[in-house]
């Protein structure tokens, strides 16, 4: 006997899911975009950025951690949820130093793309302007802590895939910040390498390949032509790759 | 110290302030100190903006710098982008660009020259030149130009638009795009874009020639006035090629004295700091550069169109060269020193830019795809000098082994003209305002003198931590209670 297909409903659209899938997994498989920054399909869900918060049977839940259960009625693309997402995105912008005009990641940045998607036109909240350093010590990569949004994707990639455990979060609450696990606290004193998974997962411009920036012309960057809703996450980009310039 | 720079008994004088200066880029003001009979005792141009770029780019990776520092300005960002790019080429060890990349950078720069010069002449200065300095305020603007001379106004707008279009095609955006990489460019010029630009270039050249004819006619119609207005005798500085031709993208430094004699020539701009120093004065955020061999009292100089047309031996494009020769014939063997001749020289440069754009577009090399040169010998010091629309622009960076900026020094075109602008307003103040009852029209004379230089005041105030500062604590009765003074060396005294 053939099993009846299990489905959930997102914004009135019935979509199938397989056992063990989260709402986010099922939505992405059905090409439904739920905004997110800390989610990555290759890593255990984290649920920290809260951008993927949806309404499940009348309750707020993060789509990346909530298992799909047959019959769930889910609201995703609503005015209220998107306004909340916009406020969360604005908070991320003011907590760090995200100067898009000068950032090498501009046009390829997931935070910037989400901000466009949720209709963010200003920071709204007062900027913290935190004083954060830059770690240019590594010969091939630079870590700019100004742009870190604490998604922990580098932490998970280095720990779970690279098995190096180079990155970590220290401090709590508003004092939480990215650190590098080395005696000096510098990247040069780790075995971080160009091919590491952690080198490619940063959704913003916090971990960048040295010297090879702005290589993709304006108009050809990931989010220049289409919204993140269509294009998807920025991790698909390889740092420094370009149609014309060197890698 | 220059006459009229500082009055001896300023407390007894009345203060007249022209603020904001209109039809210039950025924010500035002029203060005049007058006695009871309206005789001028002090005239100063102040720049009231504060930017601080030299300071806050410290610690940033050098490969971000061309995109970061172009935010110094919304009018000439391309100039800052390219000056920084030339410095970054040195840091990356790739000073020798491929021929295609060299052409593309030059094309981008010429688009910038064209749009900036068109903006300044048509939008900002033509109302003074066409209607007169005393014309009604409500009419003395670009709207008045469009109303009275619609064809001319439209030409100005379209000339600027074309320059902006060149910039957009090369850098992706009309303002603040990205183009230069260490050792090259990030995008070739497509045949489609080349055809798009070529379609209009002949019209642009014709209009540019028309603009030269217009300013020449205006200037020569009242020659005596235009030659005397804001007249000062100054040294002049610009880049020239090895055979003395005008070049706006690259070359050696040439300086001439007021009488036309060469002070230095074909100097590798990497040694600029041996020839040019900067003086700090307590009353201005903008520094005062001077030629070392001449000293700070008389070593100040002018840059920009007037200096470039005066300094070069020839211009490589035919129409602009004819105009240069006619312009120089008015110098009687020396240099053309009239401040208002800046407008004439500027339009000759706009014509040159239009002609060069056509030449580069027609060069098959321009549509090549070899646009990035690989670096070889990397350096910890990078210096880039370019002739921006307003004059010689110097970017100088020191980096550490990690590739982050340790120190930056930017000598911006308008900064080079600082003393000259002050001298010009003092000359105008004495000539036209001294002893007169001040009117708006008379005060506009001061602005016309400043405007001739097309200053970009936003660009010119980027330093931090070097300015002398005096803090006075005054009680409710106006009595000085305490005073703290920081000198230009950073020393603090009471």
XYZ file of C-alpha atoms in Angstrom:
741
model
C 0.000 0.000 0.000
C 1.343 3.401 -0.913
C 1.785 5.770 2.054
C -0.157 8.980 1.917
C 2.174 11.968 1.305
C 2.668 14.129 4.377
C 2.140 17.856 3.864
C 2.297 21.177 5.643
C 0.697 24.392 4.487
C 2.746 27.604 4.102
C 0.768 30.755 3.316
C -2.029 28.602 1.951
C 0.221 26.458 -0.252
C 0.386 22.771 0.535
C 3.912 21.368 0.324
C 5.245 17.876 1.005
C 7.906 17.020 3.537
C 9.895 13.985 4.494
C 10.212 12.680 7.957
C 12.925 14.546 9.908
C 12.780 17.685 7.815
C 12.346 21.051 9.504
C 9.891 23.604 8.192
C 12.880 25.424 6.643
C 14.079 22.256 4.877
C 10.625 21.559 3.471
C 10.128 25.180 2.421
C 13.450 25.423 0.601
C 12.800 22.090 -1.149
C 9.521 23.582 -2.376
C 11.323 26.812 -3.403
C 9.576 28.886 -0.761
C 11.878 31.520 0.695
C 11.936 32.061 4.436
C 14.480 34.790 5.330
C 17.424 33.485 7.335
C 21.050 34.234 8.151
C 22.310 31.612 10.618
C 20.763 28.657 8.788
C 22.871 26.555 6.419
C 21.653 23.196 5.118
C 24.977 21.493 5.864
C 24.998 22.332 9.563
C 22.884 21.584 12.574
C 20.285 24.353 12.914
C 21.098 27.084 15.345
C 17.951 29.174 15.618
C 19.773 32.272 16.805
C 19.151 34.976 14.235
C 15.346 34.567 14.549
C 14.805 35.920 11.039
C 13.102 32.685 10.038
C 10.456 33.064 12.721
C 7.100 31.961 11.297
C 3.649 31.460 12.789
C 2.947 27.735 13.265
C -0.622 26.974 14.246
C -0.814 30.363 15.915
C 2.565 30.208 17.704
C 5.866 31.888 16.849
C 8.509 29.281 15.956
C 11.872 29.409 14.172
C 11.461 27.541 10.897
C 15.041 26.237 10.942
C 14.593 24.334 14.225
C 10.897 23.422 14.158
C 10.258 19.910 12.769
C 7.645 19.597 10.074
C 4.528 17.892 11.329
C 1.709 16.875 9.048
C -1.097 19.364 8.919
C 0.806 22.376 10.256
C -0.721 25.678 9.168
C 2.197 28.078 8.725
C 2.223 31.788 8.036
C 5.484 33.101 6.542
C 5.200 36.012 4.157
C 2.931 38.254 6.216
C 3.150 41.959 6.899
C 3.608 41.455 10.627
C 6.334 38.810 10.314
C 8.218 40.802 7.705
C 8.041 43.921 9.885
C 9.532 41.918 12.750
C 12.238 40.650 10.391
C 12.983 44.182 9.299
C 13.391 45.270 12.915
C 15.716 42.319 13.592
C 17.784 43.167 10.524
C 18.006 46.801 11.587
C 19.252 45.678 14.992
C 21.953 43.583 13.350
C 23.052 46.606 11.345
C 23.312 48.949 14.327
C 25.022 46.423 16.614
C 28.042 46.124 14.296
C 29.752 48.422 11.831
C 28.169 47.522 8.516
C 29.318 50.191 6.089
C 27.984 48.718 2.852
C 29.428 51.379 0.478
C 32.999 50.443 1.375
C 32.547 46.767 2.150
C 34.099 44.298 -0.292
C 31.129 41.984 0.212
C 28.579 44.503 -1.003
C 26.346 43.035 -3.697
C 27.243 39.534 -2.512
C 26.265 39.994 1.128
C 23.411 38.020 2.590
C 22.701 40.562 5.336
C 22.457 43.329 2.749
C 20.274 41.156 0.510
C 17.928 40.299 3.378
C 17.745 43.998 4.255
C 16.606 44.738 0.717
C 14.140 41.843 0.837
C 12.486 43.052 4.047
C 12.334 46.624 2.768
C 14.864 48.159 5.142
C 15.395 51.772 4.088
C 17.215 53.024 7.174
C 18.879 51.731 10.315
C 16.027 53.183 12.405
C 17.772 52.430 15.705
C 20.696 54.375 17.067
C 24.024 52.924 15.937
C 26.238 51.390 18.622
C 29.409 52.092 16.621
C 31.319 49.478 18.634
C 35.093 49.639 18.553
C 36.196 46.353 17.061
C 39.557 45.405 15.680
C 40.566 43.771 12.465
C 42.721 40.635 12.361
C 44.857 40.816 9.204
C 47.555 38.527 10.643
C 46.834 35.499 8.426
C 48.653 35.546 5.059
C 45.528 34.729 3.034
C 42.496 35.805 5.067
C 41.402 38.807 7.061
C 38.817 38.694 9.841
C 36.873 41.911 10.244
C 35.027 41.650 13.544
C 33.104 44.835 12.715
C 30.924 42.859 10.343
C 30.282 39.726 12.424
C 26.596 39.011 13.080
C 27.229 36.053 15.435
C 25.575 33.504 13.136
C 28.218 30.967 14.225
C 28.445 29.411 10.782
C 32.254 29.712 10.890
C 32.213 28.227 14.391
C 30.164 25.245 13.209
C 32.093 24.787 9.966
C 35.473 24.834 11.682
C 34.302 22.527 14.472
C 32.086 20.097 12.570
C 33.647 19.944 9.086
C 37.236 21.188 9.313
C 37.661 19.597 12.779
C 39.885 22.548 13.771
C 37.691 24.446 16.208
C 39.293 27.747 15.275
C 36.359 30.078 15.940
C 34.174 30.517 19.025
C 31.786 32.964 20.633
C 32.859 34.534 23.907
C 30.849 36.672 26.309
C 27.115 36.749 26.852
C 24.227 38.934 25.754
C 25.265 42.220 24.265
C 28.896 41.411 25.044
C 28.918 38.245 22.931
C 31.630 38.388 20.301
C 33.591 36.209 17.916
C 37.019 35.062 19.080
C 39.803 32.992 17.564
C 41.071 29.973 19.465
C 44.811 30.547 19.518
C 47.239 31.557 22.254
C 47.578 35.029 20.760
C 43.953 35.280 19.663
C 45.249 35.841 16.131
C 44.330 33.831 13.066
C 47.984 33.500 12.053
C 48.557 31.278 15.085
C 45.934 28.731 13.983
C 46.065 26.160 11.218
C 43.309 27.963 9.302
C 43.819 27.256 5.596
C 42.481 28.485 2.266
C 40.475 25.327 1.599
C 38.713 25.259 4.970
C 34.936 25.118 4.982
C 34.983 27.948 7.515
C 36.572 30.165 4.888
C 33.493 30.023 2.680
C 30.457 30.112 4.962
C 30.444 33.664 6.283
C 27.207 35.282 5.030
C 28.637 38.785 5.546
C 32.069 40.353 5.048
C 33.624 39.207 8.322
C 35.916 36.510 6.881
C 37.330 37.503 3.531
C 40.132 36.411 1.246
C 42.901 38.992 1.161
C 43.652 41.279 -1.787
C 41.070 39.907 -4.217
C 38.059 42.101 -3.608
C 35.717 44.117 -5.865
C 36.655 41.727 -8.660
C 33.065 41.180 -9.724
C 31.769 44.274 -11.551
C 28.649 46.046 -10.369
C 25.740 44.513 -12.239
C 27.205 41.002 -12.108
C 27.291 40.470 -8.351
C 25.106 37.802 -6.797
C 22.233 40.023 -5.713
C 22.517 42.726 -8.397
C 19.863 41.326 -10.683
C 17.570 39.242 -8.527
C 16.378 39.186 -4.958
C 17.737 36.769 -2.403
C 14.275 35.178 -2.530
C 15.220 33.858 -5.970
C 19.010 33.641 -5.745
C 19.423 32.007 -2.353
C 22.345 32.117 0.056
C 25.690 33.782 -0.570
C 27.787 30.810 0.518
C 27.626 29.506 -3.017
C 30.200 32.148 -3.918
C 33.835 31.309 -3.717
C 35.884 34.177 -2.398
C 37.918 35.855 -5.090
C 36.361 33.993 -7.996
C 35.661 36.235 -10.930
C 34.764 36.047 -14.525
C 37.607 38.315 -15.555
C 40.071 38.826 -12.703
C 42.377 36.430 -10.991
C 41.213 34.015 -8.332
C 52.197 86.154 6.519
C 50.074 87.480 3.714
C 48.636 90.984 3.909
C 45.035 90.913 5.194
C 45.423 87.380 6.566
C 45.311 88.536 10.199
C 44.196 91.957 11.433
C 46.216 93.537 14.229
C 43.277 94.658 16.402
C 40.468 92.352 15.421
C 38.454 93.093 18.562
C 37.695 96.619 17.345
C 36.490 95.552 13.912
C 33.074 94.466 12.677
C 32.718 91.028 11.184
C 30.941 90.222 7.930
C 30.364 86.557 7.173
C 29.442 85.060 3.801
C 27.967 81.725 4.764
C 27.316 79.407 3.143
C 29.369 79.996 0.025
C 27.016 79.138 -2.778
C 27.550 77.260 -6.015
C 30.686 75.484 -4.776
C 30.995 71.831 -3.771
C 31.051 71.411 0.000
C 30.579 73.881 2.802
C 32.708 76.927 3.420
C 32.492 80.527 4.491
C 34.380 83.773 4.093
C 34.888 86.191 6.959
C 35.773 89.837 6.491
C 36.843 92.188 9.278
C 36.024 95.811 8.494
C 36.539 99.067 10.378
C 33.943 101.826 10.825
C 34.636 103.151 7.341
C 34.274 99.672 5.803
C 37.972 99.349 5.053
C 38.982 95.702 4.906
C 41.531 94.582 7.505
C 41.192 90.821 7.271
C 39.757 88.341 4.744
C 39.798 84.590 5.191
C 38.296 81.599 3.448
C 37.270 79.008 6.038
C 36.335 75.439 5.409
C 33.816 74.422 8.015
C 33.493 70.759 7.113
C 35.409 68.071 8.863
C 35.993 64.659 7.270
C 38.899 62.791 8.859
C 39.546 60.224 6.109
C 43.311 60.143 6.701
C 42.633 58.933 10.217
C 39.826 56.460 9.881
C 41.301 54.493 6.999
C 44.204 53.606 9.276
C 43.998 49.906 10.030
C 41.919 49.092 6.951
C 43.262 46.621 4.334
C 44.904 48.453 1.433
C 42.843 46.701 -1.241
C 39.706 48.340 0.170
C 41.166 51.835 -0.077
C 40.246 52.879 -3.652
C 36.588 52.154 -2.913
C 36.682 53.646 0.587
C 38.409 56.930 -0.218
C 36.285 57.719 -3.242
C 33.620 58.556 -0.665
C 35.621 61.696 0.035
C 33.600 63.294 -2.703
C 30.383 62.934 -4.664
C 31.603 65.095 -7.559
C 35.076 63.726 -8.247
C 35.063 60.256 -6.635
C 36.702 58.815 -9.750
C 39.784 60.963 -9.160
C 40.178 59.694 -5.610
C 39.456 56.148 -6.748
C 42.166 56.317 -9.406
C 44.777 58.153 -7.326
C 44.329 55.503 -4.638
C 44.361 52.769 -7.293
C 47.734 53.988 -8.567
C 49.077 53.883 -5.029
C 47.615 50.406 -4.547
C 49.262 49.266 -7.805
C 52.575 50.080 -6.147
C 51.627 48.251 -2.965
C 50.658 45.200 -5.004
C 53.815 45.475 -7.110
C 51.896 45.969 -10.343
C 52.650 49.496 -11.510
C 52.796 48.533 -15.179
C 49.216 48.075 -16.322
C 48.191 46.243 -19.454
C 47.503 48.623 -22.380
C 43.786 47.871 -22.157
C 43.583 48.570 -18.431
C 45.552 51.780 -18.915
C 43.106 52.912 -21.607
C 40.098 52.029 -19.461
C 41.390 53.965 -16.471
C 42.104 56.948 -18.696
C 38.629 56.711 -20.222
C 37.061 56.625 -16.777
C 39.096 59.638 -15.729
C 38.223 61.617 -18.848
C 34.537 60.949 -18.243
C 35.073 62.407 -14.792
C 36.854 65.498 -16.159
C 34.096 66.055 -18.700
C 31.207 65.789 -16.270
C 32.885 67.800 -13.521
C 33.958 70.639 -15.810
C 30.519 70.760 -17.440
C 28.878 70.851 -14.017
C 31.070 73.668 -12.837
C 30.866 75.819 -15.931
C 27.210 75.481 -16.847
C 25.530 74.828 -13.513
C 27.688 76.813 -11.112
C 29.588 79.569 -12.882
C 27.800 80.454 -16.097
C 25.173 82.569 -14.274
C 27.919 84.959 -13.069
C 29.593 85.016 -16.470
C 26.453 85.402 -18.578
C 24.378 87.694 -16.365
C 27.035 89.594 -14.454
C 28.102 89.479 -10.841
C 25.443 91.984 -9.729
C 22.518 90.245 -11.404
C 19.428 89.555 -9.266
C 19.963 86.586 -6.958
C 16.724 84.909 -8.001
C 17.856 84.922 -11.620
C 21.574 84.270 -11.153
C 21.455 80.463 -11.206
C 21.129 77.490 -13.576
C 17.343 77.925 -13.719
C 17.923 81.465 -15.004
C 20.373 80.114 -17.594
C 17.836 77.550 -18.815
C 15.119 80.216 -18.958
C 17.203 82.730 -20.927
C 19.393 80.349 -22.939
C 17.538 77.020 -23.083
C 19.855 75.489 -25.703
C 22.928 76.343 -23.686
C 21.450 75.071 -20.428
C 20.458 71.818 -22.071
C 23.919 71.390 -23.586
C 25.444 71.730 -20.144
C 23.142 69.080 -18.743
C 23.800 66.702 -21.653
C 27.565 67.203 -21.539
C 27.535 66.256 -17.892
C 25.244 63.340 -18.566
C 27.630 61.986 -21.179
C 30.556 62.130 -18.768
C 28.442 60.358 -16.158
C 27.544 57.728 -18.724
C 31.227 57.024 -19.426
C 31.729 56.566 -15.683
C 28.694 54.284 -15.386
C 29.827 52.058 -18.220
C 33.348 51.633 -16.848
C 32.616 51.498 -13.111
C 29.032 50.223 -12.939
C 27.532 53.348 -11.353
C 27.481 57.052 -12.149
C 28.715 57.850 -8.646
C 30.826 55.620 -6.403
C 31.175 52.566 -8.610
C 33.948 49.990 -8.521
C 36.463 49.692 -11.330
C 40.109 49.520 -10.328
C 41.746 46.441 -8.895
C 45.364 46.213 -7.792
C 47.130 46.123 -11.148
C 44.136 46.655 -13.382
C 40.389 46.864 -13.821
C 37.474 44.559 -13.012
C 35.618 44.738 -16.323
C 36.519 45.128 -20.000
C 34.740 47.552 -22.312
C 32.224 45.665 -24.434
C 31.753 46.438 -28.115
C 28.152 47.309 -27.358
C 29.130 49.915 -24.772
C 31.835 51.266 -27.039
C 29.274 51.772 -29.793
C 26.904 53.445 -27.337
C 29.540 56.012 -26.364
C 30.776 56.539 -29.909
C 27.274 57.365 -31.113
C 27.242 60.702 -29.246
C 30.898 61.668 -29.024
C 30.993 63.910 -32.097
C 28.110 65.953 -30.726
C 29.899 66.171 -27.375
C 33.044 67.475 -29.067
C 31.005 70.067 -30.970
C 29.297 71.273 -27.799
C 32.617 71.361 -25.940
C 34.118 73.476 -28.698
C 31.062 75.727 -28.438
C 31.656 76.095 -24.695
C 35.250 77.205 -25.336
C 34.017 79.751 -27.878
C 31.431 81.029 -25.409
C 33.792 81.577 -22.493
C 36.398 83.073 -24.817
C 33.848 85.536 -26.141
C 32.684 86.451 -22.637
C 36.239 86.814 -21.370
C 37.492 88.903 -24.274
C 34.402 91.127 -24.406
C 35.503 92.778 -21.155
C 39.136 91.799 -21.120
C 40.392 94.389 -18.670
C 37.853 93.432 -16.001
C 38.356 89.701 -16.418
C 42.123 90.010 -16.316
C 42.170 92.174 -13.205
C 39.457 90.445 -11.186
C 41.109 88.455 -8.395
C 44.444 88.743 -10.171
C 47.320 87.278 -8.209
C 50.811 86.244 -9.192
C 51.455 82.623 -8.286
C 53.611 79.601 -8.979
C 51.857 76.771 -10.819
C 52.075 73.003 -10.460
C 50.867 70.140 -12.652
C 51.760 66.801 -14.198
C 53.237 66.664 -17.692
C 54.477 63.801 -19.847
C 58.181 63.290 -20.536
C 57.891 65.429 -23.666
C 55.944 68.167 -21.909
C 52.419 67.349 -23.065
C 49.427 67.812 -20.787
C 48.360 64.506 -19.258
C 45.636 64.163 -16.686
C 46.279 60.559 -15.641
C 50.034 60.209 -15.322
C 53.306 62.081 -15.647
C 56.064 63.931 -13.829
C 55.621 67.014 -11.658
C 56.398 70.373 -13.206
C 56.347 73.671 -11.305
C 56.758 77.103 -12.807
C 57.239 80.402 -11.012
C 54.932 83.363 -11.539
C 57.165 84.729 -14.292
C 57.105 81.436 -16.169
C 60.521 80.112 -15.179
C 60.781 76.426 -14.360
C 61.229 75.649 -10.652
C 61.405 71.880 -11.161
C 60.439 69.556 -13.982
C 59.730 65.892 -14.656
C 59.944 65.015 -10.997
C 58.890 61.454 -10.196
C 55.800 62.089 -8.127
C 56.921 59.444 -5.652
C 59.371 62.083 -4.412
C 56.701 64.784 -4.065
C 57.376 65.159 -0.336
C 60.887 66.424 -1.089
C 59.409 69.259 -3.115
C 56.096 70.035 -1.432
C 55.450 70.578 2.256
C 52.269 71.578 4.047
C 51.819 74.345 6.584
C 49.103 74.322 9.218
C 47.450 77.563 10.274
C 45.438 77.921 13.471
C 42.344 79.369 11.818
C 41.690 76.758 9.115
C 40.943 73.029 8.922
C 42.589 73.053 5.493
C 46.358 72.826 5.207
C 48.532 75.210 3.170
C 50.973 73.415 0.829
C 54.045 75.186 -0.547
C 57.080 74.462 -2.731
C 59.951 73.742 -0.371
C 62.635 75.555 -2.339
C 60.533 78.743 -2.365
C 59.623 78.701 1.349
C 56.179 78.914 2.924
C 55.783 82.683 2.453
C 56.036 82.763 -1.330
C 56.133 79.080 -2.257
C 52.380 78.633 -2.495
C 51.083 77.735 -5.896
C 48.011 77.083 -8.023
C 46.848 73.819 -9.544
C 43.997 72.852 -11.838
C 43.066 73.911 -15.365
C 44.851 77.272 -15.217
C 48.101 75.651 -14.064
C 47.853 72.738 -16.484
C 47.220 74.838 -19.579
C 49.969 77.266 -18.529
C 52.508 74.591 -17.626
C 52.291 72.167 -20.522
C 54.220 72.594 -23.765
C 51.372 71.286 -25.874
C 48.118 69.333 -25.873
C 47.946 66.126 -27.866
C 44.471 66.642 -29.358
C 44.153 69.049 -32.309
C 41.204 71.265 -31.380
C 42.274 71.746 -27.776
C 45.843 72.513 -28.867
C 44.632 75.352 -31.120
C 42.698 76.762 -28.181
C 45.694 76.386 -25.851
C 47.856 78.403 -28.202
C 45.330 81.226 -28.328
C 44.962 81.136 -24.554
C 48.699 81.280 -23.974
C 49.063 84.186 -26.406
C 47.408 86.315 -23.708
C 50.268 85.664 -21.298
C 52.772 87.950 -22.998
C 55.507 85.393 -22.609
C 54.781 84.603 -18.952
C 51.862 82.728 -17.425
C 48.202 83.660 -17.651
C 47.569 84.686 -14.034
C 44.000 86.018 -14.155
C 41.830 84.011 -11.779
C 38.829 84.184 -14.093
C 40.964 82.630 -16.856
C 40.402 79.388 -14.918
C 37.020 79.170 -16.660
C 38.588 79.490 -20.106
C 41.282 76.938 -19.309
C 38.662 74.594 -17.855
C 36.661 74.589 -21.072
C 39.811 73.902 -23.122
C 40.329 70.871 -20.903
C 36.743 69.775 -21.400
C 37.334 69.905 -25.159
C 40.532 67.894 -24.698
C 38.650 65.313 -22.623
C 35.993 64.917 -25.314
C 38.605 64.527 -28.050
C 40.617 62.012 -26.013
C 37.514 59.992 -25.244
C 36.948 59.576 -28.968
C 40.575 58.579 -29.529
C 40.438 55.950 -26.803
C 37.101 54.585 -27.990
C 38.499 54.211 -31.505
C 41.625 52.439 -30.242
C 41.099 48.655 -30.711
C 43.170 48.041 -27.579
C 40.369 49.541 -25.484
C 38.076 46.562 -25.985
C 40.706 43.969 -25.087
C 40.174 41.538 -22.228
C 43.658 41.486 -20.736
C 42.893 43.875 -17.924
C 44.776 42.700 -14.843
C 48.562 42.703 -14.496
C 50.104 40.392 -11.935
C 52.153 41.980 -9.170
C 55.802 41.223 -8.776
C 57.723 43.309 -6.284
C 55.377 44.367 -3.548
C 56.006 47.553 -1.618
C 55.040 48.859 1.817
C 54.676 52.379 0.430
C 52.276 53.448 -2.301
C 51.957 56.875 -3.889
C 49.429 57.812 -6.535
C 49.211 61.220 -8.185
C 46.649 62.243 -10.749
C 45.342 65.451 -12.278
C 41.814 65.630 -10.877
C 39.357 68.157 -12.344
C 40.406 70.698 -9.717
C 44.115 69.980 -9.898
C 46.965 67.788 -8.736
C 45.761 65.140 -6.312
C 48.226 63.187 -4.168
C 47.454 59.956 -2.295
C 50.238 58.481 -0.177
C 49.910 55.328 1.924
C 52.195 53.324 4.187
C 51.138 49.746 4.963
C 52.463 47.066 7.294
C 53.344 43.461 6.495
C 49.732 42.398 7.049
C 48.570 44.768 4.342
C 46.731 47.286 6.511
C 47.189 51.043 6.336
C 49.593 52.486 8.884
C 49.572 56.049 7.658
C 47.889 58.066 4.932
C 48.560 61.503 3.534
C 46.159 63.031 1.050
C 46.959 66.365 -0.576
C 43.770 67.219 -2.385
C 43.485 69.587 -5.329
C 41.533 72.209 -3.436
C 44.070 72.090 -0.615
C 46.778 72.933 -3.133
C 44.783 76.039 -4.060
C 44.104 77.095 -0.463
C 46.500 80.015 -0.236
C 45.687 81.109 -3.786
C 41.961 81.270 -3.041
C 42.667 83.308 0.084
C 44.911 85.649 -1.887
C 42.259 86.077 -4.557
C 39.497 86.987 -2.108
C 41.836 89.484 -0.424
C 42.583 91.072 -3.768
C 38.874 91.287 -4.585
C 38.055 92.593 -1.115
C 40.527 95.449 -1.482
C 39.603 96.182 -5.099
C 35.814 96.138 -4.855
C 34.662 96.160 -1.228
C 37.074 98.435 0.583
C 35.243 101.501 1.893
C 31.979 100.513 0.210
C 28.567 99.933 1.723
C 28.222 96.201 1.393
C 25.515 94.788 -0.823
C 24.699 91.249 -1.875
C 26.175 91.942 -5.289
C 29.428 93.169 -3.789
C 29.692 90.131 -1.552
C 29.075 87.936 -4.579
C 32.352 89.299 -5.945
C 34.083 87.351 -3.191
C 32.183 84.204 -4.101
C 32.984 84.636 -7.792
C 36.677 84.721 -6.897
C 36.389 81.487 -4.907
C 34.178 79.881 -7.544
C 36.791 80.409 -10.274
C 38.888 77.709 -8.616
C 35.953 75.266 -8.564
C 36.910 74.277 -5.029
C 35.674 71.038 -3.580
C 35.610 71.839 0.092
C 34.413 68.384 1.120
C 37.533 66.822 -0.356
C 39.866 69.240 1.272
C 39.286 68.664 4.968
C 40.294 65.105 5.587
C 43.107 65.405 8.102
C 42.737 64.690 11.795
C 44.875 65.408 14.794
C 47.202 67.924 13.175
C 45.144 71.050 13.524
C 46.083 73.584 16.202
C 43.219 74.167 18.594
C 42.422 76.778 21.183
C 39.696 76.163 23.765
C 38.574 79.170 25.789
C 36.422 79.047 28.891
C 34.438 82.247 29.248
C 32.205 83.055 32.220
C 28.686 84.477 32.034
C 30.070 88.027 32.036
C 32.177 87.315 28.974
C 35.451 87.236 30.938
C 38.069 84.696 29.891
C 38.492 82.225 32.747
C 40.813 79.647 31.228
C 42.472 78.773 27.946
C 43.963 75.544 26.618
C 46.034 75.532 23.425
C 47.051 72.536 21.328
C 49.860 73.266 18.879
C 50.217 71.710 15.425
C 52.752 69.275 16.897
C 50.159 68.039 19.385
C 51.737 69.793 22.389
C 49.170 71.130 24.838
C 49.852 74.288 26.871
C 47.759 76.523 29.110
